[in-house]
Short mmCIF file of C-alpha atoms and ligand atoms in Angstrom, two decimals:
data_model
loop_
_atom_site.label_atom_id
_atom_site.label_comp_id
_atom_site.label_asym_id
_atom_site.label_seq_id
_atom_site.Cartn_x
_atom_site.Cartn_y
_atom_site.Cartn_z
CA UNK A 11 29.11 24.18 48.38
CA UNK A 12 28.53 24.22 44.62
CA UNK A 13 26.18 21.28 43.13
CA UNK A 14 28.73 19.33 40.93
CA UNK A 15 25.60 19.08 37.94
CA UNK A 16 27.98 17.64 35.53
CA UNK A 17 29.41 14.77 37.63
CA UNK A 18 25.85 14.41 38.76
CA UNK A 19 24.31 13.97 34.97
CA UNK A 20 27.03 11.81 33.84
CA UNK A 21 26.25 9.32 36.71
CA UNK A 22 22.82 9.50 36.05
CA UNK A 23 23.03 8.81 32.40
CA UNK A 24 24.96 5.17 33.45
CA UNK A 25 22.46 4.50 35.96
CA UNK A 26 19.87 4.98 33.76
CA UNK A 27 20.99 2.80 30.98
CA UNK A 28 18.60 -0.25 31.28
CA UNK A 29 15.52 1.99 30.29
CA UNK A 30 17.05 3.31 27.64
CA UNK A 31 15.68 1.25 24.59
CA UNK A 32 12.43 1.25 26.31
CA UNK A 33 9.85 3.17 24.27
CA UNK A 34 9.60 4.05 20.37
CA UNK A 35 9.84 7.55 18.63
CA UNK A 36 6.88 9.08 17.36
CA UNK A 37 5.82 7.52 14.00
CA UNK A 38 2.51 8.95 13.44
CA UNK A 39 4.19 12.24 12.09
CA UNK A 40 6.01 10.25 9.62
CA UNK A 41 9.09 12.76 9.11
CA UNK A 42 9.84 11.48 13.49
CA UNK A 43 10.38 8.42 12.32
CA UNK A 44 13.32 8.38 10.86
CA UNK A 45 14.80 10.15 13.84
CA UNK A 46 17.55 7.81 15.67
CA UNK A 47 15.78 6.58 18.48
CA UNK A 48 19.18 6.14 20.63
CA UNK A 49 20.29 10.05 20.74
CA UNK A 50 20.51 11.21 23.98
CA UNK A 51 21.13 15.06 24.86
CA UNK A 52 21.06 16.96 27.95
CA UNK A 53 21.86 20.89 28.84
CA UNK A 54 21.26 22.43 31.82
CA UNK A 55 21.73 26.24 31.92
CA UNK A 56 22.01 28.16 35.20
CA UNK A 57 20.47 32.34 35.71
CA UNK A 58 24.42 32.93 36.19
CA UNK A 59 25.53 31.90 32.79
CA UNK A 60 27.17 28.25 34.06
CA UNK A 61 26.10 25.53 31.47
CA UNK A 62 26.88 21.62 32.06
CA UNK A 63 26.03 19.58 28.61
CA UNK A 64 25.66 15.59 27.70
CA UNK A 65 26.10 13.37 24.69
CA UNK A 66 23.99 15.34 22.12
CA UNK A 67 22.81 18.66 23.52
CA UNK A 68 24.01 20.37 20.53
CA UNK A 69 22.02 18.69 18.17
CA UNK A 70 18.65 19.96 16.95
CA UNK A 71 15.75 17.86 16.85
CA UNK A 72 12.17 18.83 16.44
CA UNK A 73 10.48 20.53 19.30
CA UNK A 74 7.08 19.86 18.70
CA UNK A 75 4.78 20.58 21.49
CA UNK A 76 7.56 22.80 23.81
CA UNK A 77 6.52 25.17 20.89
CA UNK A 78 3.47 25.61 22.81
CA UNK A 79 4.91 27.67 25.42
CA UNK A 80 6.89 30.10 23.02
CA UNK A 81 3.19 30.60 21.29
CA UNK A 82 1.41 31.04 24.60
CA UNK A 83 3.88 34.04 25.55
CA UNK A 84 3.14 35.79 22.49
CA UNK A 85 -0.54 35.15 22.72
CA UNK A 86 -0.31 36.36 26.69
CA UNK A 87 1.35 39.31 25.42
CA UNK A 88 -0.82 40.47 22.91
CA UNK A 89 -4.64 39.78 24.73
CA UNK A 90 -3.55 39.36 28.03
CA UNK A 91 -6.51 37.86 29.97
CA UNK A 92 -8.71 38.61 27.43
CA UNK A 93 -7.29 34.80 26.02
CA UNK A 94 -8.88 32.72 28.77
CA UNK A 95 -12.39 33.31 27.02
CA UNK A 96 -11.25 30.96 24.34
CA UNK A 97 -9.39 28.67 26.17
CA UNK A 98 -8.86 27.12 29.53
CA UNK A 99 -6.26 26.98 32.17
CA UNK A 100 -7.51 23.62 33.89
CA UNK A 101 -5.44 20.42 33.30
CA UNK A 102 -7.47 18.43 30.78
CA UNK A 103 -6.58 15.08 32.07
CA UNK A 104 -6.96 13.04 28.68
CA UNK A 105 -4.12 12.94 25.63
CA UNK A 106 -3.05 15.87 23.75
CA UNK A 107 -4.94 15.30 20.70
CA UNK A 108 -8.88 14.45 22.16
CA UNK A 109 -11.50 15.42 20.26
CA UNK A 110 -14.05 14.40 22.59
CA UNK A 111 -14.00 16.90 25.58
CA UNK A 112 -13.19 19.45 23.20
CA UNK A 113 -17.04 18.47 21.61
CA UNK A 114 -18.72 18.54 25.16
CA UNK A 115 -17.50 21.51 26.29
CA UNK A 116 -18.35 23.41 23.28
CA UNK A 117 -15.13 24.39 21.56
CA UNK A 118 -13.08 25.81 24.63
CA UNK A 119 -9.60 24.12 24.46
CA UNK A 120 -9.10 22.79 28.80
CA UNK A 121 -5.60 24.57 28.29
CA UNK A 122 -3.47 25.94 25.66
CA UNK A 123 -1.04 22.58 25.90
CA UNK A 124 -3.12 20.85 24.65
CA UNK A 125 -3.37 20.47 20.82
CA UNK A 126 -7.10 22.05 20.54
CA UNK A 127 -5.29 24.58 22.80
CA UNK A 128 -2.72 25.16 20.56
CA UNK A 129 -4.55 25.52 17.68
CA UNK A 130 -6.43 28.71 19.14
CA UNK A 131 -3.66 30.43 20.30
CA UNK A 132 -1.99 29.60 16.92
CA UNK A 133 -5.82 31.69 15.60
CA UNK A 134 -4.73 34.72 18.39
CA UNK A 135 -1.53 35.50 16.80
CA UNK A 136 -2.70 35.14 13.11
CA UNK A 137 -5.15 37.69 13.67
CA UNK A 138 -2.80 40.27 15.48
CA UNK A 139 0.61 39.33 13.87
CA UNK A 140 1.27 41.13 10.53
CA UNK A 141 3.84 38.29 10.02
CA UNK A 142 3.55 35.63 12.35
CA UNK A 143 5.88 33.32 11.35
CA UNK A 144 8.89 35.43 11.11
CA UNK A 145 7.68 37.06 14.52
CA UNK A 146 7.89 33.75 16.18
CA UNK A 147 11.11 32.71 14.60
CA UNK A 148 12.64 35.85 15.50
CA UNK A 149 11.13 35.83 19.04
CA UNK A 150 12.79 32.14 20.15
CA UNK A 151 16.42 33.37 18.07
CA UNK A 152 16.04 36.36 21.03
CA UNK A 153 14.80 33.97 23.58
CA UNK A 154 18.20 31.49 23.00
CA UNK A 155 20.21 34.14 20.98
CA UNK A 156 20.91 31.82 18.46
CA UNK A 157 20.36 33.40 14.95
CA UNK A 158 20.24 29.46 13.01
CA UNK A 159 17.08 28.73 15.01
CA UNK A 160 14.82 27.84 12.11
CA UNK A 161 11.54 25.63 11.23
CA UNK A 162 11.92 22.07 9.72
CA UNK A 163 9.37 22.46 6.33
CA UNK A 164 9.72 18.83 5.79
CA UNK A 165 8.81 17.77 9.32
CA UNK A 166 5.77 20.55 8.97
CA UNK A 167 4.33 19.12 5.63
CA UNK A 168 4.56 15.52 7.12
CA UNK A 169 2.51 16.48 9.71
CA UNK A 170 0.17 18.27 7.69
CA UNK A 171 0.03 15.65 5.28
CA UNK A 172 -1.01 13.17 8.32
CA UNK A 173 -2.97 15.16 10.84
CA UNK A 174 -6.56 14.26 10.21
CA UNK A 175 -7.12 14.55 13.98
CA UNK A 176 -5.39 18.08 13.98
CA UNK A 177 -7.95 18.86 11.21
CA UNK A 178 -10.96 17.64 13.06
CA UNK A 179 -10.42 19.57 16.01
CA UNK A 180 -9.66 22.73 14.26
CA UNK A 181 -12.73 22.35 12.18
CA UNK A 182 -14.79 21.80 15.81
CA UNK A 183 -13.20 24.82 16.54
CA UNK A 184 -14.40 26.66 13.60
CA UNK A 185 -17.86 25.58 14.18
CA UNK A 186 -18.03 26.46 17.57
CA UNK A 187 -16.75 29.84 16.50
CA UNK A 188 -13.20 29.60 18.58
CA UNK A 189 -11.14 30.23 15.77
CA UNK A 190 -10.95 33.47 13.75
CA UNK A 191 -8.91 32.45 10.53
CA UNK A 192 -9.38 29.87 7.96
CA UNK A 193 -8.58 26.14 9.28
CA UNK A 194 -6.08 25.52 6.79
CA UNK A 195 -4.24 28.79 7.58
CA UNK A 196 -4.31 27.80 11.17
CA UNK A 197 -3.35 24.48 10.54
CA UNK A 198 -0.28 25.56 8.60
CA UNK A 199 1.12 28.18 10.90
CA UNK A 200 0.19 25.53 13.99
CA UNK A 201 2.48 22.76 12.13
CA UNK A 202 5.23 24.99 11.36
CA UNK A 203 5.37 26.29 14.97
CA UNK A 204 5.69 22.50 16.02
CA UNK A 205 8.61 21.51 13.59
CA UNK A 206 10.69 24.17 14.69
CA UNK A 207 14.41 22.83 15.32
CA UNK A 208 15.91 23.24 18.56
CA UNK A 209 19.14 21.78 20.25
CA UNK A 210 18.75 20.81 24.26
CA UNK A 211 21.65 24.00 24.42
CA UNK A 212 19.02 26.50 22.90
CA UNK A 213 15.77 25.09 25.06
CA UNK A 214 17.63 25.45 28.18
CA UNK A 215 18.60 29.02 26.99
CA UNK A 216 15.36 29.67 26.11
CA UNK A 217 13.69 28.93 29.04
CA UNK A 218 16.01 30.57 30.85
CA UNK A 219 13.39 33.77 30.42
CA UNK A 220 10.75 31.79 32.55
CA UNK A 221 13.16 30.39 35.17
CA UNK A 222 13.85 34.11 36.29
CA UNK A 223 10.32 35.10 36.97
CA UNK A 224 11.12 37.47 39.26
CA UNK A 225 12.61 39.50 35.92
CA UNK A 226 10.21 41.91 33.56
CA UNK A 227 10.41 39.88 30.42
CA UNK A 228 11.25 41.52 27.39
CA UNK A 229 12.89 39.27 24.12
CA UNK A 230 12.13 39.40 20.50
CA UNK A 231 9.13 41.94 21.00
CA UNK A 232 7.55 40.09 23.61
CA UNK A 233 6.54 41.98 26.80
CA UNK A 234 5.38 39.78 30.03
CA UNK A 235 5.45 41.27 33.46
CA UNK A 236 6.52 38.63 36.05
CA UNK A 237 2.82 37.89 37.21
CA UNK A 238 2.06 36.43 33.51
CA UNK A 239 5.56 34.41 33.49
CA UNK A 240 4.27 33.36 36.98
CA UNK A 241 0.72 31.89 35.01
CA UNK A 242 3.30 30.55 32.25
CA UNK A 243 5.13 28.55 34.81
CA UNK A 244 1.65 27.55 36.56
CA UNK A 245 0.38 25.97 33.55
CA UNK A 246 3.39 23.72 32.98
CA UNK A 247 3.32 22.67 36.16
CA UNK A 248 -0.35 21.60 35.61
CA UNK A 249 -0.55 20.98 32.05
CA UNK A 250 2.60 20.55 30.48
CA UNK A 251 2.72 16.43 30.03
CA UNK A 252 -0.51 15.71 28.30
CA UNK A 253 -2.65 13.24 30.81
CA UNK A 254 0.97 12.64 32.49
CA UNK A 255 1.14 15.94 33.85
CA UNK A 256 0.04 14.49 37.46
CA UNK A 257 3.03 11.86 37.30
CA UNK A 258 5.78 14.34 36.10
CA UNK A 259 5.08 16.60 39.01
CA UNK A 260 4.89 13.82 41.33
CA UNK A 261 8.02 12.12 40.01
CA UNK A 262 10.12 15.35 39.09
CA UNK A 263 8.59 18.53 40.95
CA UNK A 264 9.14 21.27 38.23
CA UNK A 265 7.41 23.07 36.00
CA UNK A 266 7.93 21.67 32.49
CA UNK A 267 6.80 21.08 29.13
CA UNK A 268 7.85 18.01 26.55
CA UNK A 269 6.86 17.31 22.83
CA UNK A 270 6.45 14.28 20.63
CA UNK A 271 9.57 14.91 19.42
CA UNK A 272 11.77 13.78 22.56
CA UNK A 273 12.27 16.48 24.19
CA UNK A 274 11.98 17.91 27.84
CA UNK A 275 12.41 21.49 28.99
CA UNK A 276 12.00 22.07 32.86
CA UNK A 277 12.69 25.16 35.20
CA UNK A 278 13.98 25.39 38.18
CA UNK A 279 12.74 29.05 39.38
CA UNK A 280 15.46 31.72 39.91
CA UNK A 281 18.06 28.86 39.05
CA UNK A 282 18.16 26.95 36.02
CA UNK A 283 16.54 25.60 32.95
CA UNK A 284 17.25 21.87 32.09
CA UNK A 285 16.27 20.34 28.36
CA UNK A 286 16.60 16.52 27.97
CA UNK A 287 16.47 15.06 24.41
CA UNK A 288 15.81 11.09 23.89
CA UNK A 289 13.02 10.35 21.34
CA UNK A 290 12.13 6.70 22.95
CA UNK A 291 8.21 7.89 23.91
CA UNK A 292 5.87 5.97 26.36
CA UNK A 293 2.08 5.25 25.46
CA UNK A 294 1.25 9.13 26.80
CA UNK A 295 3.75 10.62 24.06
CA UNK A 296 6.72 11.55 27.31
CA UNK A 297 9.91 11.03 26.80
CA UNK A 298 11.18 7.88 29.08
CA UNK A 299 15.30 8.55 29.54
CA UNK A 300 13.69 12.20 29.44
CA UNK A 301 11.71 11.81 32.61
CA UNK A 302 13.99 9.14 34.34
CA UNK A 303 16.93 11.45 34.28
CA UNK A 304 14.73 14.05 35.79
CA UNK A 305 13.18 12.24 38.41
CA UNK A 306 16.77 11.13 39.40
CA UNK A 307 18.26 14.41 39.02
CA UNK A 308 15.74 16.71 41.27
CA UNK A 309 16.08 13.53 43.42
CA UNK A 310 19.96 13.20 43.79
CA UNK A 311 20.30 17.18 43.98
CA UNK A 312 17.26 18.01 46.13
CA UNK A 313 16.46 20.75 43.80
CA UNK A 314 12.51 20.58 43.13
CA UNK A 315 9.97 23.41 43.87
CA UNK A 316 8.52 20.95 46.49
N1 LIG B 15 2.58 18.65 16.32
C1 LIG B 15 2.19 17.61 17.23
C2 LIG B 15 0.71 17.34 17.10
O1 LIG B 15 -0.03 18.25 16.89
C3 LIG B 15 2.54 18.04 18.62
C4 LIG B 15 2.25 16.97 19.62
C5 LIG B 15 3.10 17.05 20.82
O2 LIG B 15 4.31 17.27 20.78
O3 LIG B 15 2.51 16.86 21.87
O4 LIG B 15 0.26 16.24 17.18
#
């Protein structure tokens, strides 16, 4: 019998109601801040085209850290292994911005989820992209089909404008010789990639390309065989929550990644991709209606890699 996902989300959504002005938005980029803290999207997109929406799935917010795994397929595609000199692919167990184990481990990112992460891959494809930031652009509009995909330069200068940490690590990186480019290039083409704008309808399109592993991956340039999806997928399993990564596992069971912004992308291998959208964050930087309406959701429909 057919899962009824939209009946299912809607009922979840009620149920869910007395978290939902638990948490605040992200203030520390300032330009997050004036993001209503009440929106509340959800898409969930199956392999066979289906698509089940809530409340404000077709509204674009900024995507933050998801960005990471849209940078991380490029980068994959362009060094393959060769990338895992500069940067991990252990979960790093402490929040997304450390400095410190970044300084004891001498300039090797744990993973590229993290921000120190990030930042290097951001390095990889400045040095091999003639013109990185239209490839990337160009890469998610193939990856949702959806040619009004675009960045958010206000949300990118605020965070330039406020990202001392950002700034320290990248200049740790510099010093340790794990980044190839000059810090404020980096830094520039690593904020942009963050305020992209991106609806709940287009992440769960998107990610449709690492739900169906099992499929040679070929969008916007970008060639992955189904062995590097398969690392892709790994990693956000591991790494994808920041020091929460442990919990959303345990509590959802799916490969995922979220961003300061609000929102949640998770996949469902071979089935669907699911993007929730609530800015309310908890102390780790997760969304909170994000990951309740998860947990409840792999929970009610039984559908979790575990
Ligand atoms: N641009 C944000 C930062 O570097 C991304 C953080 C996130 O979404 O985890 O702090």
């Amino acid at each position: 019998m057919q899962t009824n996902y939209q009946e299912i989300l809607e009922n979840i959504v009620i149920e869910m109601q007395p978290f939902a002005k638990e948490g605040k938005q992200a203030d520390y980029i300032p330009a997050l801040a004036k993001v209503d803290p009440d929106k509340l999207g959800i898409c969930l997109t199956t392999v066979s085209g289906e698509t089940y929406k809530i409340g404000d799935a077709d509204e674009k917010f900024s995507i933050q850290s998801i960005s990471k795994v849209f940078s991380l397929a490029i980068a994959l595609s362009l060094e393959g292994k060769e990338l895992w000199k500069r940067v991990g692919k252990e979960p790093s167990g402490s929040a997304f911005n450390s400095l410190v184990q970044l300084e004891y481990e001498h300039g090797i990112p744990r993973n590229p989820f993290i921000n120190a992460g990030a930042i290097v891959v951001a390095d990889v494809l400045l040095t091999h992209l003639k013109d990185p930031k239209s490839f990337f652009l160009q890469f998610v509009r193939s990856l949702c089909d959806n040619q009004s995909i675009d960045y958010s330069p206000e949300v990118a200068e605020s965070e330039l404008a406020c990202g001392y940490l950002n700034a320290s690590i990248a200049y740790l990186l510099k010093y340790h010789g794990n980044l190839q480019n000059e810090v404020k290039d980096v830094l520039e083409f690593y904020s942009l990639m963050c305020s992209m704008m991106m609806s709940c309808t287009d992440l769960s399109r998107a990610f449709l390309a690492f739900a169906e592993s099992n499929k040679p991956f070929c969008h916007g340039g970008v060639e992955l065989t189904p062995s590097r999806v398969k690392r892709i997928n790994a990693i956000m399993q591991t790494c994808g929550f920041y020091d929460e990564a442990g919990e959303f596992s345990f509590l959802v069971g799916l490969p995922g990644k979220s961003g300061v912004g609000g929102g949640i992308v998770a996949i469902y291998p071979s089935k669907y991709a699911i993007a929730t959208w609530s800015p309310r964050l908890n102390n780790k930087g997760n969304s909170i209606m994000g990951m309740k309406i998860l947990e409840e959701f792999t929970t009610q429909t039984s559908e979790s890699i575990f």
